[in-house]
Amino acid sequence: MSEDVEGVQTGEEVAEEPKEPETKMISMEKAEEAKLKAKYPNLGSKPGGSDFLRKRLQKGKYFDSGDYNMAKATKNKQLPVASVEKTEITGDHIPTPQDLPQRKPSLVASKLAV
Amino acid sequence: VAGGTGAGGNDVQWCFSQVKGAIDDDVAEADIISTVEFNHSGELLATGDKGGRVVIFQQETENKCQPLSRSEYNVYSTFQSHEPEFDYLKSLEIEEKINKIRWLPQKNAAQFLLSTNDKTIKLWKISERDKRPEGYNLKEEDGRYRDSTTITTLRVPVFRPMDLMVEASPRRIFANAHTYHINSISVNSDNETYLSADDLRINLWHLEITDRSFNIVDIKPANMEDLTEVITAAEFHPHQCNTFVYSSSKGTIRLCDMRASALCDRHSKLFEEPEDPSNRSFFSEIISSISDVKFSHSGRYMMTRDYLSVKIWDLNMENRPVETYQVHEYLRSKLCSLYENDCIFDKFECCWNGNDSVVMTGSYNNFFRMLDRSQRRDVTLEASRESSKPRQVLKPRRVCAGGKRKKDEISVDSLDFNKKILHTAWHPQENIIAVATTNNLYIFQEKVN
């Protein structure tokens, strides 16, 4: 058997585990924390606190639909261009929602289905 | 010795079977696989991606002349499940990414699955059509209507066989019930209800009813400034229809009994491993966040996955897990950089094999880990194109945490953190596993001699 068992513990054995690996584990974490604090001195002391969670809950926030559409367009490296009716003179035609360019859903089949 | 000892009970050796997806390195965001799930018989395997698409593979029926031949999974159906949306009221983008797929147990010829994005759950019916009616009196074969004055005789239309067509149709749309992002769905053993969980709330639905759902857990504080904990996963017990669990970003699991009260804000059991407060670091809470919780098939145990470990809990013991397995302990000395590149927030899933003797979870560098509970052994395997010759046995991989790197070992600093295996699935009965890399689906099978 060439496999080492990597850190398998059972609930019953915890009390008998030597303290050394555990303290090594924690000091590694604290060393990493010190590294982080050195890079970002303004980091708050409560990482799992409300700032992090609120950022997570705010995922996908845009200022308005225009902001959203611009972000999508820039991502696809192509600005949407409204189709111009040749018979219309600028200012003569009041746009309706149907005239505005929509983000086309991806109709491309998944590559897993090839 | 090449091959070494595998995990999977009785020295299972894993072999490459198939790989799905494109080879090119330039991965389109839409092709990123976001969920993988076998159905209850294991005959069907579904994947969901960031582009909102679902692909279902079907296992070939075994060749009776060659009982030991490997059965392959081929494309059965594919459809666009969710589309991107924009919530105009809140100026929030709603991604079409499929967060989870869960199959319903089969009741008739059709198959049903639930698929969900951040906001909307859909029930899809996948049915087969292998015959079509022909010989109408009023219509031509191509559908054009016949001039009724030319009809002189009547005939009875008959069904004639046709090439198999698999159709997917949305049967129910369960929308507008989640303010926050849905992370889990779970079908109840009663086959009538299911739950959906977002960051702060869990709702109970009836599969037939789309215009209302019951809120059964609500952890939203009165003042959002007081928010310290979110729900990360939830699942119904496999046999007890009144019991479900949900995990949190603080590393706790709460078991709730719906018979106790309508709103299950007060848990029946709280599973938490005590921690010495003096050992806490900046990272402690983040790495204790549970990314997945799964009941064993037996219903006696549950497994949780946090950033560095997998824990098995006995439902009868709340104060600590019965087993703890380190997935990639060598990352503990890299937490600073993993926080900077956001990898520390990666959500790994985990799964049980059919008889609950082995569990599996993913890691980085396209590595995944098999943890054999019964034989107290574990192995690291890799999903890569280099090891994808037909029936090629997977070689165990080893990571060197520091010091002298042995031959065949890979050092922690050489690991590719963009190659993450977050989603894996195990066939409910056989030793067949599905492992999703960023945009490819690997299928591995037990070596058959």
Coordinates of C-alpha atoms in Angstrom, one line a residue:
Chain A
M1 CA 0.0 0.0 0.0
S2 CA 1.7 3.1 -1.2
E3 CA -0.9 5.6 -0.1
D4 CA -0.5 7.6 3.0
V5 CA -3.7 8.4 4.9
E6 CA -3.9 12.1 4.8
G7 CA -5.3 13.5 8.0
V8 CA -8.1 11.1 8.6
Q9 CA -9.4 11.5 12.1
T10 CA -12.3 9.9 13.8
G11 CA -14.3 11.7 16.5
E12 CA -13.0 9.2 19.1
E13 CA -9.4 9.8 18.3
V14 CA -9.3 13.6 18.6
A15 CA -8.4 13.7 22.2
E16 CA -5.4 11.5 21.7
E17 CA -4.0 13.4 18.7
P18 CA -0.6 15.0 19.5
K19 CA -1.0 18.8 19.9
E20 CA 1.9 19.6 17.6
P21 CA 0.3 19.2 14.1
E22 CA -2.6 21.3 15.3
T23 CA -0.5 24.2 16.6
K24 CA 1.5 24.0 13.4
M25 CA -1.7 24.3 11.4
I26 CA -2.9 27.3 13.3
S27 CA 0.5 29.1 13.2
M28 CA 0.5 28.6 9.4
E29 CA -2.9 30.3 9.3
K30 CA -1.8 33.1 11.5
A31 CA 1.3 33.6 9.4
E32 CA -0.9 33.9 6.3
E33 CA -3.1 36.3 8.2
A34 CA 0.0 38.4 9.0
K35 CA 1.0 38.4 5.4
L36 CA -2.5 39.6 4.4
K37 CA -2.6 42.4 7.0
A38 CA 0.8 43.6 5.8
K39 CA -0.5 44.0 2.3
Y40 CA -3.8 45.4 3.3
P41 CA -3.5 47.3 6.5
N42 CA -7.0 48.7 6.3
L43 CA -8.6 45.3 6.2
G44 CA -11.4 45.0 8.8
S45 CA -11.1 42.5 11.5
K46 CA -14.3 40.8 10.9
P47 CA -13.9 39.1 7.5
G48 CA -17.0 37.1 7.5
G49 CA -19.0 40.0 8.7
S50 CA -21.6 42.1 7.0
D51 CA -19.4 43.7 4.4
F52 CA -18.5 40.5 2.7
L53 CA -22.0 39.2 2.9
R54 CA -23.5 42.3 1.6
K55 CA -21.2 42.3 -1.3
R56 CA -22.3 38.8 -2.0
L57 CA -25.9 39.6 -1.8
Q58 CA -25.4 42.6 -4.1
K59 CA -24.1 40.5 -6.9
G60 CA -25.2 41.7 -10.3
K61 CA -26.2 45.2 -9.3
Y62 CA -26.3 47.8 -12.0
F63 CA -27.3 51.5 -11.8
D64 CA -30.1 51.0 -14.3
S65 CA -31.0 49.0 -17.4
G66 CA -28.9 51.3 -19.6
D67 CA -25.9 50.5 -17.4
Y68 CA -26.7 46.8 -17.7
N69 CA -27.0 46.9 -21.5
M70 CA -23.8 48.8 -21.9
A71 CA -21.9 46.3 -19.6
K72 CA -23.2 43.5 -21.7
A73 CA -22.3 45.2 -24.9
T74 CA -18.8 45.9 -23.8
K75 CA -18.4 42.3 -22.7
N76 CA -19.3 41.1 -26.1
K77 CA -16.9 43.7 -27.6
Q78 CA -19.6 45.0 -29.8
L79 CA -21.9 48.0 -29.2
P80 CA -25.5 47.4 -30.1
V81 CA -26.7 49.4 -33.1
A82 CA -30.3 50.1 -33.6
S83 CA -31.5 49.2 -37.0
V84 CA -32.3 52.4 -39.0
E85 CA -35.4 52.5 -41.0
K86 CA -34.5 54.2 -44.3
T87 CA -37.8 56.0 -44.5
E88 CA -37.6 57.5 -41.1
I89 CA -36.1 60.9 -40.4
T90 CA -34.3 61.3 -37.1
G91 CA -36.7 62.9 -34.6
D92 CA -39.8 61.8 -36.5
H93 CA -40.0 58.3 -35.0
I94 CA -40.7 57.7 -31.3
P95 CA -38.9 54.5 -30.3
T96 CA -40.9 51.7 -28.9
P97 CA -39.5 48.8 -26.8
Q98 CA -39.6 46.6 -30.0
D99 CA -37.2 48.9 -31.7
L100 CA -34.5 48.7 -29.1
P101 CA -31.8 46.1 -29.5
Q102 CA -32.3 43.2 -27.2
R103 CA -29.6 41.0 -25.8
K104 CA -30.0 37.9 -27.9
P105 CA -30.1 34.8 -25.8
S106 CA -27.4 32.3 -26.6
L107 CA -29.0 30.0 -29.2
V108 CA -25.7 28.2 -29.7
A109 CA -25.9 24.6 -28.6
S110 CA -23.7 23.4 -25.8
K111 CA -20.4 21.9 -26.9
L112 CA -21.1 19.0 -24.6
A113 CA -23.9 18.0 -26.9
V114 CA -21.7 17.5 -30.0
Chain B
V1 CA 3.6 0.6 -9.4
A2 CA 1.5 2.4 -11.8
G3 CA -2.1 2.5 -10.9
G4 CA -1.5 1.9 -7.2
T5 CA -4.4 1.3 -4.9
G6 CA -7.6 3.0 -5.8
A7 CA -10.4 4.0 -3.4
G8 CA -13.9 2.7 -3.9
G9 CA -14.0 -0.4 -1.8
N10 CA -12.1 -3.6 -2.6
D11 CA -9.3 -1.7 -4.4
V12 CA -11.3 -0.2 -7.3
Q13 CA -9.2 1.1 -10.1
W14 CA -10.6 3.9 -12.1
C15 CA -10.3 4.1 -15.8
F16 CA -11.1 6.8 -18.3
S17 CA -14.3 6.2 -20.2
Q18 CA -15.4 9.3 -22.0
V19 CA -14.9 13.0 -22.1
K20 CA -17.5 15.5 -23.4
G21 CA -16.8 19.1 -24.5
A22 CA -14.4 21.1 -26.6
I23 CA -10.7 20.6 -26.4
D24 CA -9.7 24.2 -27.0
D25 CA -8.3 26.2 -24.2
D26 CA -10.3 29.4 -25.0
V27 CA -13.4 28.7 -22.9
A28 CA -16.5 30.7 -23.6
E29 CA -18.2 31.7 -20.3
A30 CA -21.4 30.1 -21.4
D31 CA -19.7 26.7 -21.6
I32 CA -18.6 26.6 -18.0
I33 CA -20.3 23.6 -16.4
S34 CA -22.2 24.6 -13.2
T35 CA -24.0 21.4 -12.1
V36 CA -23.9 17.6 -12.8
E37 CA -26.5 15.1 -11.6
F38 CA -27.4 11.4 -12.2
N39 CA -31.0 10.5 -12.1
H40 CA -32.3 7.9 -9.7
S41 CA -31.5 4.9 -11.9
G42 CA -28.2 6.3 -13.1
E43 CA -29.4 5.8 -16.7
L44 CA -29.5 9.6 -17.3
L45 CA -26.8 12.1 -16.5
A46 CA -27.7 15.8 -16.7
T47 CA -25.4 18.8 -16.8
G48 CA -26.2 22.5 -16.6
D49 CA -24.0 25.4 -17.7
K50 CA -23.4 29.1 -17.2
G51 CA -25.2 29.8 -20.5
G52 CA -28.5 28.4 -19.1
R53 CA -28.4 25.2 -21.1
V54 CA -29.1 21.6 -20.0
V55 CA -27.5 18.6 -21.7
I56 CA -28.8 15.1 -20.8
F57 CA -26.8 12.0 -21.6
Q58 CA -28.2 8.5 -21.6
Q59 CA -26.4 5.3 -20.8
E60 CA -26.4 2.8 -23.7
T61 CA -28.3 -0.4 -22.8
E62 CA -25.8 -3.1 -22.0
N63 CA -24.8 -5.4 -24.8
K64 CA -26.2 -8.8 -23.7
C65 CA -23.5 -10.7 -25.6
Q66 CA -20.8 -8.8 -23.7
P67 CA -22.0 -8.3 -20.2
L68 CA -18.8 -6.7 -19.1
S69 CA -18.6 -4.2 -21.9
R70 CA -18.6 -0.6 -20.8
S71 CA -21.8 1.2 -21.4
E72 CA -21.3 4.7 -22.7
Y73 CA -23.2 7.9 -22.2
N74 CA -24.5 9.6 -25.3
V75 CA -26.4 12.8 -25.8
Y76 CA -30.1 12.2 -25.2
S77 CA -31.5 15.7 -25.1
T78 CA -30.4 19.3 -24.8
F79 CA -32.4 22.5 -24.3
Q80 CA -32.2 26.0 -23.2
S81 CA -33.5 26.0 -19.6
H82 CA -33.1 29.6 -18.5
E83 CA -32.5 32.9 -20.3
P84 CA -30.7 36.0 -18.9
E85 CA -33.0 38.5 -17.4
F86 CA -32.8 42.0 -16.0
D87 CA -34.8 43.0 -12.9
Y88 CA -35.8 46.5 -13.8
L89 CA -37.2 47.3 -10.4
K90 CA -33.9 46.5 -8.5
S91 CA -31.5 47.1 -11.4
L92 CA -30.2 43.6 -10.8
E93 CA -28.9 41.2 -13.5
I94 CA -30.4 37.7 -13.2
E95 CA -27.9 35.3 -14.6
E96 CA -29.1 32.3 -16.7
K97 CA -26.5 30.1 -15.1
I98 CA -28.0 26.8 -13.9
N99 CA -27.2 26.5 -10.2
K100 CA -28.7 23.1 -9.6
I101 CA -30.5 20.2 -11.3
R102 CA -32.5 17.7 -9.4
W103 CA -34.3 14.7 -10.9
L104 CA -37.7 13.5 -9.8
P105 CA -38.1 9.8 -9.3
Q106 CA -39.6 8.3 -12.4
K107 CA -43.4 7.7 -12.3
N108 CA -44.2 7.0 -15.9
A109 CA -42.6 6.9 -19.4
A110 CA -41.5 10.5 -19.1
Q111 CA -38.6 11.9 -17.1
F112 CA -38.9 15.0 -15.0
L113 CA -36.2 17.3 -13.6
L114 CA -36.1 20.6 -11.7
S115 CA -33.5 23.1 -12.9
T116 CA -32.9 26.5 -11.2
N117 CA -31.0 29.7 -11.7
D118 CA -30.6 32.4 -9.1
K119 CA -34.3 33.3 -9.1
T120 CA -36.6 30.8 -10.9
I121 CA -37.1 27.1 -10.7
K122 CA -38.5 25.2 -13.7
L123 CA -39.9 21.7 -13.9
W124 CA -39.0 20.1 -17.2
K125 CA -40.6 17.1 -18.8
I126 CA -38.4 15.0 -21.1
S127 CA -40.4 12.6 -23.2
E128 CA -39.8 10.3 -26.1
R129 CA -41.7 10.2 -29.3
D130 CA -41.1 7.2 -31.5
K131 CA -44.2 7.1 -33.6
R132 CA -46.4 9.6 -35.4
P133 CA -49.8 9.5 -36.9
E134 CA -50.2 9.3 -40.6
G135 CA -53.0 9.1 -43.0
Y136 CA -55.2 12.1 -42.1
N137 CA -58.2 12.8 -44.2
L138 CA -58.1 16.6 -44.2
K139 CA -54.3 17.2 -44.3
E140 CA -51.5 16.2 -46.6
E141 CA -48.5 14.5 -45.0
D142 CA -46.6 17.8 -45.1
G143 CA -49.4 19.5 -43.1
R144 CA -51.2 21.4 -45.9
Y145 CA -54.9 21.2 -45.9
R146 CA -56.6 19.3 -48.6
D147 CA -59.4 20.7 -50.6
S148 CA -62.4 19.1 -49.0
T149 CA -64.2 18.8 -52.3
T150 CA -61.5 16.4 -53.6
I151 CA -62.1 13.9 -50.8
T152 CA -64.0 10.9 -51.9
T153 CA -63.1 8.2 -49.4
L154 CA -62.3 8.1 -45.7
R155 CA -59.5 6.3 -44.0
V156 CA -58.4 5.9 -40.4
P157 CA -55.1 7.5 -39.5
V158 CA -52.5 5.1 -38.1
F159 CA -49.4 5.4 -36.0
R160 CA -46.2 4.6 -37.9
P161 CA -42.7 4.3 -36.3
M162 CA -40.4 7.3 -36.7
D163 CA -36.9 8.1 -35.6
L164 CA -36.7 8.6 -31.9
M165 CA -37.3 12.2 -30.9
V166 CA -36.7 13.4 -27.4
E167 CA -38.6 16.5 -26.4
A168 CA -38.1 18.7 -23.4
S169 CA -40.9 21.0 -22.4
P170 CA -41.3 23.3 -19.4
R171 CA -44.3 22.1 -17.3
R172 CA -44.1 24.4 -14.4
I173 CA -42.4 27.7 -13.7
F174 CA -41.8 28.5 -10.0
A175 CA -41.0 32.2 -10.0
N176 CA -40.9 35.3 -7.8
A177 CA -40.4 33.6 -4.5
H178 CA -36.7 34.5 -3.9
T179 CA -35.3 37.9 -3.1
Y180 CA -31.8 36.5 -2.8
H181 CA -29.9 33.9 -4.9
I182 CA -31.1 30.3 -4.9
N183 CA -28.3 28.0 -4.0
S184 CA -30.2 24.7 -3.5
I185 CA -33.2 22.7 -4.5
S186 CA -34.2 19.4 -3.0
V187 CA -37.0 17.0 -3.9
N188 CA -38.8 15.5 -0.9
S189 CA -39.2 11.8 -0.4
D190 CA -43.0 12.3 -0.6
N191 CA -42.6 13.0 -4.3
E192 CA -45.0 15.9 -4.0
T193 CA -43.0 18.8 -2.5
Y194 CA -39.6 20.2 -2.8
L195 CA -37.6 23.0 -1.1
S196 CA -35.6 25.9 -2.6
A197 CA -33.1 27.8 -0.5
D198 CA -31.5 31.1 -1.1
D199 CA -29.0 33.0 1.1
L200 CA -31.5 33.9 3.8
R201 CA -34.7 31.9 3.2
I202 CA -36.0 28.5 2.4
N203 CA -39.3 27.9 0.7
L204 CA -41.4 24.8 0.4
W205 CA -43.2 24.2 -2.9
H206 CA -45.8 21.7 -4.1
L207 CA -44.8 20.4 -7.6
E208 CA -48.3 21.1 -8.9
I209 CA -48.6 24.6 -7.6
T210 CA -46.6 27.5 -8.9
D211 CA -48.4 30.6 -7.6
R212 CA -47.5 30.1 -4.0
S213 CA -44.9 28.6 -1.7
F214 CA -44.5 28.3 2.0
N215 CA -41.6 30.0 3.7
I216 CA -40.1 27.5 6.2
V217 CA -36.9 29.2 7.2
D218 CA -36.1 32.9 7.4
I219 CA -32.8 34.1 8.9
K220 CA -33.0 37.6 7.6
P221 CA -32.2 40.0 10.5
A222 CA -34.5 43.0 11.1
N223 CA -31.5 45.2 10.4
M224 CA -29.3 44.1 7.5
E225 CA -26.3 45.6 9.3
D226 CA -26.6 42.7 11.8
L227 CA -26.2 40.1 9.1
T228 CA -23.4 37.7 9.9
E229 CA -24.4 34.4 8.4
V230 CA -26.1 33.1 5.3
I231 CA -27.6 29.8 4.2
T232 CA -25.2 28.0 1.9
A233 CA -27.0 24.7 1.1
A234 CA -30.1 22.7 2.0
E235 CA -31.4 19.2 1.5
F236 CA -34.3 17.0 2.4
H237 CA -33.8 13.8 4.3
P238 CA -33.9 10.9 1.8
H239 CA -36.6 9.0 3.8
Q240 CA -38.1 11.2 6.4
C241 CA -40.3 13.7 4.5
N242 CA -40.6 16.0 7.6
T243 CA -36.8 16.5 8.0
F244 CA -34.4 18.7 6.2
V245 CA -31.0 20.3 6.9
Y246 CA -29.4 23.6 6.0
S247 CA -25.8 24.6 6.3
S248 CA -24.3 28.1 6.9
S249 CA -21.4 30.3 6.1
K250 CA -20.2 29.9 9.7
G251 CA -19.8 26.1 9.4
T252 CA -23.0 25.0 11.2
I253 CA -25.7 22.7 10.1
R254 CA -29.2 22.9 11.3
L255 CA -31.6 20.0 11.1
C256 CA -35.3 21.0 11.1
D257 CA -38.5 19.1 11.6
M258 CA -41.5 20.5 9.8
R259 CA -43.8 18.8 12.2
A260 CA -42.6 21.0 15.0
S261 CA -43.8 24.3 13.6
A262 CA -44.8 26.0 10.3
L263 CA -41.8 28.2 10.4
C264 CA -38.7 26.2 11.2
D265 CA -36.5 29.1 12.4
R266 CA -35.8 27.1 15.5
H267 CA -33.7 24.1 14.7
S268 CA -34.3 20.6 16.1
K269 CA -30.6 19.9 16.0
L270 CA -27.5 22.1 15.6
F271 CA -24.4 20.4 14.3
E272 CA -21.2 22.3 15.1
E273 CA -17.7 21.4 15.8
P274 CA -16.3 23.4 18.7
E275 CA -13.3 25.5 18.0
D276 CA -10.8 26.9 20.4
P277 CA -11.2 30.7 20.2
S278 CA -7.5 31.3 20.6
N279 CA -6.9 29.4 17.4
R280 CA -9.0 31.6 15.3
S281 CA -7.4 33.5 12.5
F282 CA -8.7 36.0 9.9
F283 CA -9.4 33.0 7.7
S284 CA -11.1 30.7 10.2
E285 CA -14.7 31.7 9.4
I286 CA -14.2 31.9 5.7
I287 CA -12.7 28.4 5.4
S288 CA -15.3 27.0 7.7
S289 CA -18.1 28.1 5.4
I290 CA -19.9 24.9 4.2
S291 CA -20.2 24.8 0.5
D292 CA -22.2 21.6 0.2
V293 CA -24.2 19.2 2.4
K294 CA -25.4 15.8 1.4
F295 CA -27.3 13.1 3.2
S296 CA -26.0 9.5 2.9
H297 CA -28.2 7.2 1.0
S298 CA -28.9 5.4 4.3
G299 CA -30.2 8.6 5.8
R300 CA -28.1 8.0 8.9
Y301 CA -25.2 10.3 8.1
M302 CA -24.6 13.6 6.3
M303 CA -21.5 14.9 4.7
T304 CA -20.4 18.6 4.6
R305 CA -17.7 20.2 2.5
D306 CA -15.8 23.3 3.7
Y307 CA -12.8 24.8 2.0
L308 CA -10.2 22.4 3.2
S309 CA -12.0 19.3 4.5
V310 CA -14.9 16.9 4.2
K311 CA -16.7 15.9 7.4
I312 CA -19.1 13.1 8.0
W313 CA -21.7 13.6 10.7
D314 CA -23.8 11.1 12.5
L315 CA -27.3 12.6 12.8
N316 CA -27.4 11.3 16.3
M317 CA -24.3 13.3 17.4
E318 CA -24.4 17.1 17.1
N319 CA -21.2 18.1 18.9
R320 CA -18.7 16.9 16.4
P321 CA -18.3 15.0 13.1
V322 CA -17.6 11.3 13.3
E323 CA -15.0 11.5 10.5
T324 CA -12.9 14.4 9.1
Y325 CA -10.9 14.1 5.9
Q326 CA -8.4 16.7 4.7
V327 CA -8.9 17.4 1.0
H328 CA -5.9 19.6 0.3
E329 CA -4.3 20.6 3.6
Y330 CA -1.3 21.9 1.7
L331 CA -3.4 25.0 0.8
R332 CA -3.4 26.2 4.4
S333 CA -0.1 27.8 3.9
K334 CA -1.4 29.6 0.8
L335 CA -4.5 31.2 2.3
C336 CA -3.3 34.7 1.9
S337 CA -2.9 34.4 -1.9
L338 CA -6.1 32.3 -2.2
Y339 CA -8.0 35.1 -0.5
E340 CA -6.4 37.7 -2.9
N341 CA -7.4 35.7 -6.0
D342 CA -10.9 34.9 -4.5
C343 CA -10.2 31.1 -4.7
I344 CA -10.9 30.9 -1.0
F345 CA -14.6 31.5 -1.9
D346 CA -14.8 28.6 -4.3
K347 CA -17.8 26.3 -3.6
F348 CA -16.8 22.7 -3.9
E349 CA -19.5 20.0 -3.9
C350 CA -19.2 16.5 -2.6
C351 CA -21.0 13.2 -3.2
W352 CA -21.5 9.7 -1.8
N353 CA -21.2 6.4 -3.7
G354 CA -24.1 4.1 -3.9
N355 CA -23.5 2.2 -0.6
D356 CA -22.1 5.2 1.3
S357 CA -18.6 3.6 1.7
V358 CA -16.7 6.2 -0.4
V359 CA -17.1 9.9 -0.8
M360 CA -15.7 12.1 -3.5
T361 CA -14.9 15.8 -3.9
G362 CA -13.0 18.1 -6.2
S363 CA -9.9 20.2 -5.8
Y364 CA -7.6 22.4 -8.0
N365 CA -5.4 21.5 -10.9
N366 CA -8.3 19.2 -12.1
F367 CA -7.6 16.9 -9.2
F368 CA -10.4 15.1 -7.4
R369 CA -10.3 13.1 -4.2
M370 CA -11.8 9.7 -3.4
L371 CA -12.1 9.1 0.3
D372 CA -12.7 5.5 1.3
R373 CA -14.5 5.5 4.6
S374 CA -14.5 1.7 5.1
Q375 CA -10.8 1.1 4.2
R376 CA -9.5 4.4 5.7
R377 CA -7.7 5.2 2.4
D378 CA -7.8 8.1 0.1
V379 CA -6.5 8.8 -3.3
T380 CA -6.0 11.9 -5.5
L381 CA -6.9 11.4 -9.2
E382 CA -6.7 13.8 -12.1
A383 CA -9.1 14.6 -15.0
S384 CA -6.9 15.5 -17.9
R385 CA -6.8 15.0 -21.6
E386 CA -3.3 13.5 -21.2
S387 CA -4.9 10.5 -19.3
S388 CA -7.8 10.0 -21.6
K389 CA -6.9 7.0 -23.7
P390 CA -9.7 4.5 -23.8
R391 CA -9.8 2.4 -20.6
Q392 CA -6.6 4.0 -19.4
V393 CA -6.2 3.5 -15.6
L394 CA -5.9 6.7 -13.6
K395 CA -2.6 7.1 -11.8
P396 CA -2.8 8.5 -8.2
R397 CA -1.4 12.0 -8.0
R398 CA 0.6 13.4 -5.1
V399 CA 1.1 17.0 -4.1
C400 CA 4.3 18.0 -2.4
A401 CA 3.6 20.6 0.3
G402 CA 7.1 21.7 0.8
G403 CA 10.6 20.6 1.1
K404 CA 12.0 18.1 -1.4
R405 CA 9.7 17.2 -4.2
K406 CA 9.8 13.6 -5.1
K407 CA 9.6 12.4 -8.7
D408 CA 6.0 12.3 -9.9
E409 CA 4.9 14.8 -7.3
I410 CA 3.7 18.2 -8.1
S411 CA 4.5 21.2 -6.0
V412 CA 1.8 23.4 -4.5
D413 CA 3.1 26.4 -6.4
S414 CA 2.7 24.6 -9.7
L415 CA -1.0 23.9 -9.2
D416 CA -3.3 25.6 -11.6
F417 CA -6.0 27.3 -9.5
N418 CA -8.0 28.0 -12.6
K419 CA -8.6 24.3 -13.2
K420 CA -11.1 23.6 -10.4
I421 CA -13.3 20.6 -10.1
L422 CA -16.4 21.9 -8.2
H423 CA -19.0 19.5 -9.5
T424 CA -18.9 15.7 -9.3
A425 CA -21.5 13.0 -9.3
W426 CA -21.6 9.3 -8.6
H427 CA -23.9 6.7 -10.3
P428 CA -26.4 5.5 -7.7
Q429 CA -25.6 1.9 -8.1
E430 CA -22.4 1.3 -10.2
N431 CA -18.9 2.6 -9.9
I432 CA -19.3 5.2 -12.6
I433 CA -18.5 8.8 -11.8
A434 CA -19.0 12.1 -13.7
V435 CA -16.4 14.8 -13.0
A436 CA -16.8 18.3 -14.4
T437 CA -13.7 20.4 -15.2
T438 CA -14.3 24.0 -16.3
N439 CA -15.9 23.1 -19.6
N440 CA -15.5 19.4 -20.0
L441 CA -17.3 16.4 -18.5
Y442 CA -15.2 13.3 -17.8
I443 CA -16.8 10.0 -17.2
F444 CA -14.7 7.4 -15.4
Q445 CA -15.6 3.8 -14.7
E446 CA -14.3 1.0 -12.6
K447 CA -11.7 -1.1 -14.3
V448 CA -13.3 -4.4 -15.6
N449 CA -10.9 -7.2 -16.2

